[in-house]
GROMACS .gro file of C-alpha atoms in nm:
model
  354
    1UNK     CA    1   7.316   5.248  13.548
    2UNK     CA    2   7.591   5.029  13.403
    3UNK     CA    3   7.562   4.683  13.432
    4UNK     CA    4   7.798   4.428  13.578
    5UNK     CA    5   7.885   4.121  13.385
    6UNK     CA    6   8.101   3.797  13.476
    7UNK     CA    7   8.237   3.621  13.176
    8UNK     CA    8   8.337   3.331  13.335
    9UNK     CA    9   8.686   3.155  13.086
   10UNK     CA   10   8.753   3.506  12.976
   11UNK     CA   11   9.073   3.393  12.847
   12UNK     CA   12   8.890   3.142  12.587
   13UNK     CA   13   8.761   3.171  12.270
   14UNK     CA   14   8.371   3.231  12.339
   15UNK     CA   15   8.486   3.410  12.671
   16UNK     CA   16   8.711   3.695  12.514
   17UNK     CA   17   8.483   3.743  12.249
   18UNK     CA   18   8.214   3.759  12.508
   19UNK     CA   19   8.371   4.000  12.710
   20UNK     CA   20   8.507   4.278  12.430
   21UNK     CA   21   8.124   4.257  12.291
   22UNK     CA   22   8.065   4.357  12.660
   23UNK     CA   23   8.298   4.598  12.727
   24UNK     CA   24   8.190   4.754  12.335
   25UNK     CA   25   7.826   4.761  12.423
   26UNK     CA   26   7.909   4.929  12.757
   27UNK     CA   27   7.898   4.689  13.013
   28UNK     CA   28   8.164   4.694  13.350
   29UNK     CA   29   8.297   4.352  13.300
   30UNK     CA   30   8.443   4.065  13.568
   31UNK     CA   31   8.687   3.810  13.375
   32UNK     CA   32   8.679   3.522  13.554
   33UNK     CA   33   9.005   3.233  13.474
   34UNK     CA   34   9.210   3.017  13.620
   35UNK     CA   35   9.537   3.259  13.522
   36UNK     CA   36   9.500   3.658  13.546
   37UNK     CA   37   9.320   3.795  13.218
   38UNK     CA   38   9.510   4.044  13.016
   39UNK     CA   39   9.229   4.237  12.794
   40UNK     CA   40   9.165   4.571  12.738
   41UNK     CA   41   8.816   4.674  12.953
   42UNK     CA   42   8.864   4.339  13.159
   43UNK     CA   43   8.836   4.342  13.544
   44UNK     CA   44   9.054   4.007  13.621
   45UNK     CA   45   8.916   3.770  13.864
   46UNK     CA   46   9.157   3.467  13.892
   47UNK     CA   47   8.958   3.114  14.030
   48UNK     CA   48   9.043   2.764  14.002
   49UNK     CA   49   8.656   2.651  13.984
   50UNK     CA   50   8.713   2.294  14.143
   51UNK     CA   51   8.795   2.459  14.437
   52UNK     CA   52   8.444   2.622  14.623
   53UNK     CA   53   8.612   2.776  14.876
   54UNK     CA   54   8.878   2.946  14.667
   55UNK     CA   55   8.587   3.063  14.420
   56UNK     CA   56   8.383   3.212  14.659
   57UNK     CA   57   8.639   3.406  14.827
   58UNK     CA   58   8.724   3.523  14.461
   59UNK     CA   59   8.343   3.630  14.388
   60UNK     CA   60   8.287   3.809  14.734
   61UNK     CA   61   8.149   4.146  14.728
   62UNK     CA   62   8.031   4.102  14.335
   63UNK     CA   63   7.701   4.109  14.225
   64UNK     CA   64   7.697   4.054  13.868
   65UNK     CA   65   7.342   4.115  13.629
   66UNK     CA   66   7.452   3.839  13.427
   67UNK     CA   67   7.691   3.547  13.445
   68UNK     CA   68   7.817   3.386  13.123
   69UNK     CA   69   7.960   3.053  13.160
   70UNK     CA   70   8.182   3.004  12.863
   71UNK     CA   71   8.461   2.730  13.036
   72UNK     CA   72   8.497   2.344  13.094
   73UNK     CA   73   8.779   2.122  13.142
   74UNK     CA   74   8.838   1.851  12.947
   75UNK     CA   75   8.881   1.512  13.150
   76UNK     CA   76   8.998   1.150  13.021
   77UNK     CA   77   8.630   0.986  13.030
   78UNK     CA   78   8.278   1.130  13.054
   79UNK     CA   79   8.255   1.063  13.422
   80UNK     CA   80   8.503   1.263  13.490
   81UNK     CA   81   8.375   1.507  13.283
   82UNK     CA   82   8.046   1.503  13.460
   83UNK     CA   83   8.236   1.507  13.785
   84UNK     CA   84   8.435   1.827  13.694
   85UNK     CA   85   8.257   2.025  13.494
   86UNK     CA   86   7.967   1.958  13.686
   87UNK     CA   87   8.104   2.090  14.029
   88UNK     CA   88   8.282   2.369  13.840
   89UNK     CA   89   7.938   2.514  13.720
   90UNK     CA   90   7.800   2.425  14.123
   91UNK     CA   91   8.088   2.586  14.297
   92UNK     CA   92   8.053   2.906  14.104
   93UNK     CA   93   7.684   2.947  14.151
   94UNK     CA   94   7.682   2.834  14.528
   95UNK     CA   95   7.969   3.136  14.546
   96UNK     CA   96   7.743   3.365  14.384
   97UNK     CA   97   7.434   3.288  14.588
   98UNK     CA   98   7.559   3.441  14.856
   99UNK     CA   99   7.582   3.790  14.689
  100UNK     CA  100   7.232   3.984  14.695
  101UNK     CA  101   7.089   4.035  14.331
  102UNK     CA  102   7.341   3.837  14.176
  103UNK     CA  103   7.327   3.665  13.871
  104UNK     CA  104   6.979   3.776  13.786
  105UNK     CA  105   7.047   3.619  13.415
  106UNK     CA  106   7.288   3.313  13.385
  107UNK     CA  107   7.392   3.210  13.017
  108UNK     CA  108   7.561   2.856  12.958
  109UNK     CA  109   7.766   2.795  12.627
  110UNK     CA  110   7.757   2.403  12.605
  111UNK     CA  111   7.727   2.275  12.189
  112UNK     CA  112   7.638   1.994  11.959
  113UNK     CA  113   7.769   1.691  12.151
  114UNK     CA  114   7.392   1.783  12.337
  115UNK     CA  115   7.331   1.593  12.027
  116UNK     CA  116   7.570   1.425  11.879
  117UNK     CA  117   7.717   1.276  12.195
  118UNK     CA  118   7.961   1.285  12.475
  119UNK     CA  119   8.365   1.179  12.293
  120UNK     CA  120   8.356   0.847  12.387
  121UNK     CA  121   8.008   0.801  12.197
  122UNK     CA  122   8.091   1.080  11.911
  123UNK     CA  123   7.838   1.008  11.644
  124UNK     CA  124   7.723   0.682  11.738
  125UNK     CA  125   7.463   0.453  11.769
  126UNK     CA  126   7.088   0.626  11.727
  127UNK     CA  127   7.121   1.031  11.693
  128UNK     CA  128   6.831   1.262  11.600
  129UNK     CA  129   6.760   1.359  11.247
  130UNK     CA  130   6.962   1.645  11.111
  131UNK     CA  131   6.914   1.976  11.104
  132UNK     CA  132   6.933   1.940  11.483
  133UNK     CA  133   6.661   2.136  11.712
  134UNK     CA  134   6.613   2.207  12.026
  135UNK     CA  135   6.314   2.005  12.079
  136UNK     CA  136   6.462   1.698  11.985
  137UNK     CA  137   6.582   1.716  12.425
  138UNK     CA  138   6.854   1.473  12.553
  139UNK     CA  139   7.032   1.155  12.452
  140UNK     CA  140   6.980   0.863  12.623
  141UNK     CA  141   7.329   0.848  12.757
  142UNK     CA  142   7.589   1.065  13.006
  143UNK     CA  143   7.680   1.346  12.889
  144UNK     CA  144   7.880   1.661  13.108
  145UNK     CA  145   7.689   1.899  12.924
  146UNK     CA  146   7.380   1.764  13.093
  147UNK     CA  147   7.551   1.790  13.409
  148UNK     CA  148   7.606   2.132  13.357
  149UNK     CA  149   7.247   2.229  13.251
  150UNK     CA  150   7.125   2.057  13.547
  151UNK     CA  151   7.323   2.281  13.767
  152UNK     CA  152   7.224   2.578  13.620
  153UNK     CA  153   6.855   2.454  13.643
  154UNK     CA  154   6.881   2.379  14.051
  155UNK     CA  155   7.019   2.671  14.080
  156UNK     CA  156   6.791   2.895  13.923
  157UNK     CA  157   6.487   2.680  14.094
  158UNK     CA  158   6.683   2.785  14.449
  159UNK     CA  159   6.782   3.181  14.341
  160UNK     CA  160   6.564   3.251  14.100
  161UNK     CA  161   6.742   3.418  13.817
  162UNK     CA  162   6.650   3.356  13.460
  163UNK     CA  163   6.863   3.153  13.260
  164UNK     CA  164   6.962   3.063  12.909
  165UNK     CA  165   7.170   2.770  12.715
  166UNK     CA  166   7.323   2.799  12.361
  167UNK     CA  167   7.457   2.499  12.155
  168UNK     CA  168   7.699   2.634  11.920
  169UNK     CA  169   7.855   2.429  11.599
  170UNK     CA  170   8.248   2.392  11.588
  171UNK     CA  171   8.318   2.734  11.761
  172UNK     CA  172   8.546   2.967  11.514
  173UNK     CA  173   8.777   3.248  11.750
  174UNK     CA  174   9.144   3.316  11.852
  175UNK     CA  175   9.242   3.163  12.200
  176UNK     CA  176   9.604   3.033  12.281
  177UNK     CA  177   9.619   2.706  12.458
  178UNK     CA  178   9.217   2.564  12.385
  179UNK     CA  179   9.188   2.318  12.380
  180UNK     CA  180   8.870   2.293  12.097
  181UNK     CA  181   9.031   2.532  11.811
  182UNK     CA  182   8.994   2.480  11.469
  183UNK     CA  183   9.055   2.790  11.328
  184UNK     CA  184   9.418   2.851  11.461
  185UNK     CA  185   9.500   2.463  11.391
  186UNK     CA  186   9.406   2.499  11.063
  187UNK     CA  187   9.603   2.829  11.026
  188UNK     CA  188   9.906   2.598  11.220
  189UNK     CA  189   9.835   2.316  10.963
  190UNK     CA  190   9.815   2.529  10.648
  191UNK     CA  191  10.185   2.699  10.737
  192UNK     CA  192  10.324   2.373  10.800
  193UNK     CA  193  10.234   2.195  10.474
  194UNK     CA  194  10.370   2.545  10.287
  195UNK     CA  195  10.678   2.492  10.495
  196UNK     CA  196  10.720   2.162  10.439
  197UNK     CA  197  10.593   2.088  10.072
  198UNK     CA  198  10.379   1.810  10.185
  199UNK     CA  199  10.016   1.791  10.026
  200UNK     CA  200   9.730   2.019  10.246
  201UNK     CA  201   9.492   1.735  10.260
  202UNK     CA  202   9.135   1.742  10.387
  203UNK     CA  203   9.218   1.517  10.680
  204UNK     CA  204   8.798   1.360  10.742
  205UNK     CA  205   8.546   1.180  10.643
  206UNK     CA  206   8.384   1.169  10.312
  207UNK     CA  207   8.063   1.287  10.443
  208UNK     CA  208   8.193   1.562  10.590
  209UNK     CA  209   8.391   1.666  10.262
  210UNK     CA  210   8.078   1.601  10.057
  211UNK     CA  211   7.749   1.700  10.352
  212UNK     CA  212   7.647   2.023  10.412
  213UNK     CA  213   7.783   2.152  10.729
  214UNK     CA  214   7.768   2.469  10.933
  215UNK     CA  215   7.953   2.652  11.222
  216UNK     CA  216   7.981   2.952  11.481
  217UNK     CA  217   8.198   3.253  11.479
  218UNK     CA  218   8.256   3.301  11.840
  219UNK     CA  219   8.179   3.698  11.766
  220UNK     CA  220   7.799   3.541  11.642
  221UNK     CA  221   7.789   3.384  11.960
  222UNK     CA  222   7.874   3.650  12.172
  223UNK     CA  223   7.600   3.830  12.000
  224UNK     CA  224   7.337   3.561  12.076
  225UNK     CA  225   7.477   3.533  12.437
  226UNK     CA  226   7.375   3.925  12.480
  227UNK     CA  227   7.039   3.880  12.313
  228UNK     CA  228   6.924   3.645  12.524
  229UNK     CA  229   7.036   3.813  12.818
  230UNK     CA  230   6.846   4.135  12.729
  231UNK     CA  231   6.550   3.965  12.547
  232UNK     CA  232   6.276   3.860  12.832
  233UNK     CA  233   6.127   3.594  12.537
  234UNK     CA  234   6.467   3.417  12.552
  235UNK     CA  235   6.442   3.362  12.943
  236UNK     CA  236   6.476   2.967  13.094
  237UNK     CA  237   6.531   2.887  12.691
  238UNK     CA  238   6.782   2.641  12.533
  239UNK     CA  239   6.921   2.768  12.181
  240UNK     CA  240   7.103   2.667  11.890
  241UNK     CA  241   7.363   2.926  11.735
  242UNK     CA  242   7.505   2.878  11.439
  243UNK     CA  243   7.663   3.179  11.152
  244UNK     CA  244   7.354   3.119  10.943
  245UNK     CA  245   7.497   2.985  10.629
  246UNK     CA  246   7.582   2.604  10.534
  247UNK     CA  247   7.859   2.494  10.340
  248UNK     CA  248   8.032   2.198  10.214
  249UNK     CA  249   8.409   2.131  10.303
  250UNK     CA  250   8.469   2.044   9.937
  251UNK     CA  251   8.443   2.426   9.893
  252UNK     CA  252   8.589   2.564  10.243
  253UNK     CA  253   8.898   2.362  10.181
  254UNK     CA  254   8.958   2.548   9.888
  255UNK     CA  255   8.915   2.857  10.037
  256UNK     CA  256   9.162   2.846  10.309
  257UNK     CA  257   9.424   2.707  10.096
  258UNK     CA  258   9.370   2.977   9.908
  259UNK     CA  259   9.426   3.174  10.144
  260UNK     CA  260   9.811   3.052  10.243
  261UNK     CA  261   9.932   2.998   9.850
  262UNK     CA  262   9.873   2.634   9.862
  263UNK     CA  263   9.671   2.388   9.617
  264UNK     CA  264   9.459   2.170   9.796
  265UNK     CA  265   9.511   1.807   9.736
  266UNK     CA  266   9.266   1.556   9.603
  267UNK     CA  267   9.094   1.428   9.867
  268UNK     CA  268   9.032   1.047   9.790
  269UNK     CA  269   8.804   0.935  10.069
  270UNK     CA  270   9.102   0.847  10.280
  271UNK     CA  271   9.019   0.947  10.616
  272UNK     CA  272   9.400   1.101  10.747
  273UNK     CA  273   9.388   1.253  11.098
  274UNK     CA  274   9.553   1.592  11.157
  275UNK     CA  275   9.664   1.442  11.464
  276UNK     CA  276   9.875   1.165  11.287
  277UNK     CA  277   9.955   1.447  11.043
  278UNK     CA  278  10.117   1.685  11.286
  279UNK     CA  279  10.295   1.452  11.568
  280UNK     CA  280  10.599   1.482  11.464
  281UNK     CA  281  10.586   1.869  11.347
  282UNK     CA  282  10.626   2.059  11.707
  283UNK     CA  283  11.003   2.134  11.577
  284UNK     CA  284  10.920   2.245  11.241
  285UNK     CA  285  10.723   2.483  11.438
  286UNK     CA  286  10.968   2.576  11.666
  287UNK     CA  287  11.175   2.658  11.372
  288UNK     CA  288  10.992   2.857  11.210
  289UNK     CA  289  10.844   3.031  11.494
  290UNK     CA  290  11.238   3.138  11.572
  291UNK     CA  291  11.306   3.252  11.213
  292UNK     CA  292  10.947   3.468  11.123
  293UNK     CA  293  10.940   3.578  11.480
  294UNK     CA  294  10.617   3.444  11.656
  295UNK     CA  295  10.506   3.510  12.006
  296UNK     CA  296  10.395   3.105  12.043
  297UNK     CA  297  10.678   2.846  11.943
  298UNK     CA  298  10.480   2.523  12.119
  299UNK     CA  299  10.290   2.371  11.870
  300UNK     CA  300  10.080   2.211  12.156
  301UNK     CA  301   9.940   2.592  12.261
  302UNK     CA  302   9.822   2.672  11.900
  303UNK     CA  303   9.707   2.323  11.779
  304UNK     CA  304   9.443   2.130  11.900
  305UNK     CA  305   9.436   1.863  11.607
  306UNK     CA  306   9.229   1.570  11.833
  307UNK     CA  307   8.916   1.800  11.843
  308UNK     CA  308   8.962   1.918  11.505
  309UNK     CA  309   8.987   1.524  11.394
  310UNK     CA  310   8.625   1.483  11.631
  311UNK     CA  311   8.453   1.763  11.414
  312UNK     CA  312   8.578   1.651  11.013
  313UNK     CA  313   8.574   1.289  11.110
  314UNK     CA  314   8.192   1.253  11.153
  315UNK     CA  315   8.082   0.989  10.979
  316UNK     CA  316   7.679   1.216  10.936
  317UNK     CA  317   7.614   1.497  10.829
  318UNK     CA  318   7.570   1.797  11.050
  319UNK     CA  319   7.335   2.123  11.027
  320UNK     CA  320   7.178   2.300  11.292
  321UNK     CA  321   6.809   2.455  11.286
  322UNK     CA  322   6.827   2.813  11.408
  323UNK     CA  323   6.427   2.876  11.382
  324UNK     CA  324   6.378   2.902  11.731
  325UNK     CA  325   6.619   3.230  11.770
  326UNK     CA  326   6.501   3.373  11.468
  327UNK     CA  327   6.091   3.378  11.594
  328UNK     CA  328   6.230   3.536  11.878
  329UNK     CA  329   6.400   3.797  11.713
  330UNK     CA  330   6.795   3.719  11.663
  331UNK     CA  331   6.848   3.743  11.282
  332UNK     CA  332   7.237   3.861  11.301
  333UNK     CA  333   7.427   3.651  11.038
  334UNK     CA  334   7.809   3.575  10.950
  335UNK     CA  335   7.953   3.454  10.648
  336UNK     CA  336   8.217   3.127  10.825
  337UNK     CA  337   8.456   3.171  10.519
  338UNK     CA  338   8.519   3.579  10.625
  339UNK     CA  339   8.534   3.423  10.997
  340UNK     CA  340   8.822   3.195  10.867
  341UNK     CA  341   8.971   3.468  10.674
  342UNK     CA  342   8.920   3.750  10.979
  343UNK     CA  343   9.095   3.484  11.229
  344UNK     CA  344   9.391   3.412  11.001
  345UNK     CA  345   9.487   3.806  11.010
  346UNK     CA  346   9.413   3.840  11.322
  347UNK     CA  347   9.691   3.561  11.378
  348UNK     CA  348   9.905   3.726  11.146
  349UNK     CA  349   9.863   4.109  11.292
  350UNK     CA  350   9.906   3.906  11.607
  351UNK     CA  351  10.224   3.700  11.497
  352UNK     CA  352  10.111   3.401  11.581
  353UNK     CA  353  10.144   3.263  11.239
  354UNK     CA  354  10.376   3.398  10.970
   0.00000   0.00000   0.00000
């Protein structure tokens, strides 16, 4: 019998990924969002999670076999963020409780700030020892992600389906409007320093440029999201997911400005945030989304330079340990300079850069 899953942000990076695996691999998929979701295969279910009542008039009369929870909303300090994204994960699993069988697997996408931190503590004061594993647990400090987990966790205890939660790196993908995009704001970055002349400068930290480093192709993810949904080892695990290579940014720098034509500047240990960078650049991009003939002329819906400043400004070094999936049986690998280079065509064939 086919199975029914609920990708729940369909519309975001992980999400979409998540959901054309899905649809690939057979599966009748639910696309759960805020706004109506336009992809190929995708059932649209439109929710505003901070409302309950709204979401469970949404979910009535589906029973999915898994849930993937692959959204958050970003808030202006980590209460809030607890607050939120906390009640967002509670309102859609109270709405789903009331459907028989559903949900018997639920799979959360949180990431490294399990680690590293909630933003207002990013990197700071004492973090675990690098490569980061799973059995290193919590932080001694807030953190939404938590808050999340711990929803997941009552609700499993009260429904019993299984469950599973996967930490990726910096998250690699094509989403318009995310607000934690790298890829594309690189891509954005890239075509405004050709268009401009100005220098493409590394805009971090010198242990980023010069540390090892490592991140996840949203396709990887979706991958790992699938196995652990099908693999009865994974059940009521946490994971790490990660492409399975390490680089340095000294090298990957290189490589994308490759890419676009450009020389890469010397980077001099000046730290030189993309989002001081790029303030003043939404009507360059307007311009020259006018004259090449883009779909997206707001800079603001392709660029997300404060969370790409969070990731290269570290001030430690960052690698994940991926032992635990690999014991278990996930050993699918991707190379993160081909998932730079696959995004920027897609963005291209997509004309959403020139």
């Amino acid at each position: 019998m086919t199975k029914t899953a609920l990708v729940v942000g369909a519309s975001g990076i992980v999400g979409s990924a998540t959901a054309a695996l899905l649809t690939d691999k057979g599966w009748r998929v639910l696309g759960l969002a805020r706004r109506r979701v336009d992809q190929p295969g995708v059932t649209p279910v439109a929710a505003d999670l901070q409302n309950a009542e709204a979401t469970r008039q949404a979910l009535a009369g589906h029973a999915p076999d898994a849930v993937f929870i692959t959204t958050w909303l970003r808030q202006p300090t980590e209460a809030e963020n607890i607050r939120v994204n906390g009640a967002m994960v509670r309102n859609l699993l109270d709405a789903l409780s009331a459907n028989p069988a559903s949900g018997r697997h639920v799979a959360l996408v949180t990431g490294l700030k399990h680690y590293l931190g909630p933003f207002e503590a990013y990197g700071k004061g004492t973090l675990p020892q690098t490569p980061f594993r799973e059995s290193q647990g919590r932080l001694p400090v807030e953190n939404f992600y938590y808050a999340q987990e711990d929803e997941v966790f009552a609700a499993a205890e009260r429904d019993g389906f299984t469950w599973s939660v996967h930490r990726p790196h910096t998250v690699i993908g094509k989403a318009v409007g995310n607000a934690m995009n790298m890829g594309t704001t690189l891509a954005v970055y890239a075509t405004l320093c050709r268009e401009t002349g100005r220098p493409f400068r590394f805009p971090g930290s010198p242990q980023q440029w010069n540390g090892l480093t490592d991140m996840t192709d949203a396709r990887q993810l979706a991958r790992h999201l699938l196995w652990a949904t099908e693999t009865p080892q994974a059940a009521n695990e946490d994971f790490n997911i990660v492409n399975g290579d390490v680089f340095r940014w000294n090298w990957m720098w290189s490589r994308i400005a490759g890419h676009f034509g450009l020389e890469p500047a010397p980077f001099d240990g000046t730290v030189m945030p993309l989002e001081e960078q790029m303030r003043d650049d939404a009507a360059v991009w307007r311009r020259i989304a006018e004259r090449e003939g883009l779909v997206e002329a707001d800079l603001s819906n392709l660029a997300s330079p404060w969370h790409t400043d969070a990731d290269l400004g570290r001030p430690i070094e960052v690698v994940t340990d991926m032992s635990k999936s690999r014991k278990l049986g996930f050993l699918d690998y991707q190379a993160t300079d081909d998932s730079f280079l696959d995004l920027f065509a897609q963005l291209k064939q997509d004309r959403l850069i020139p």
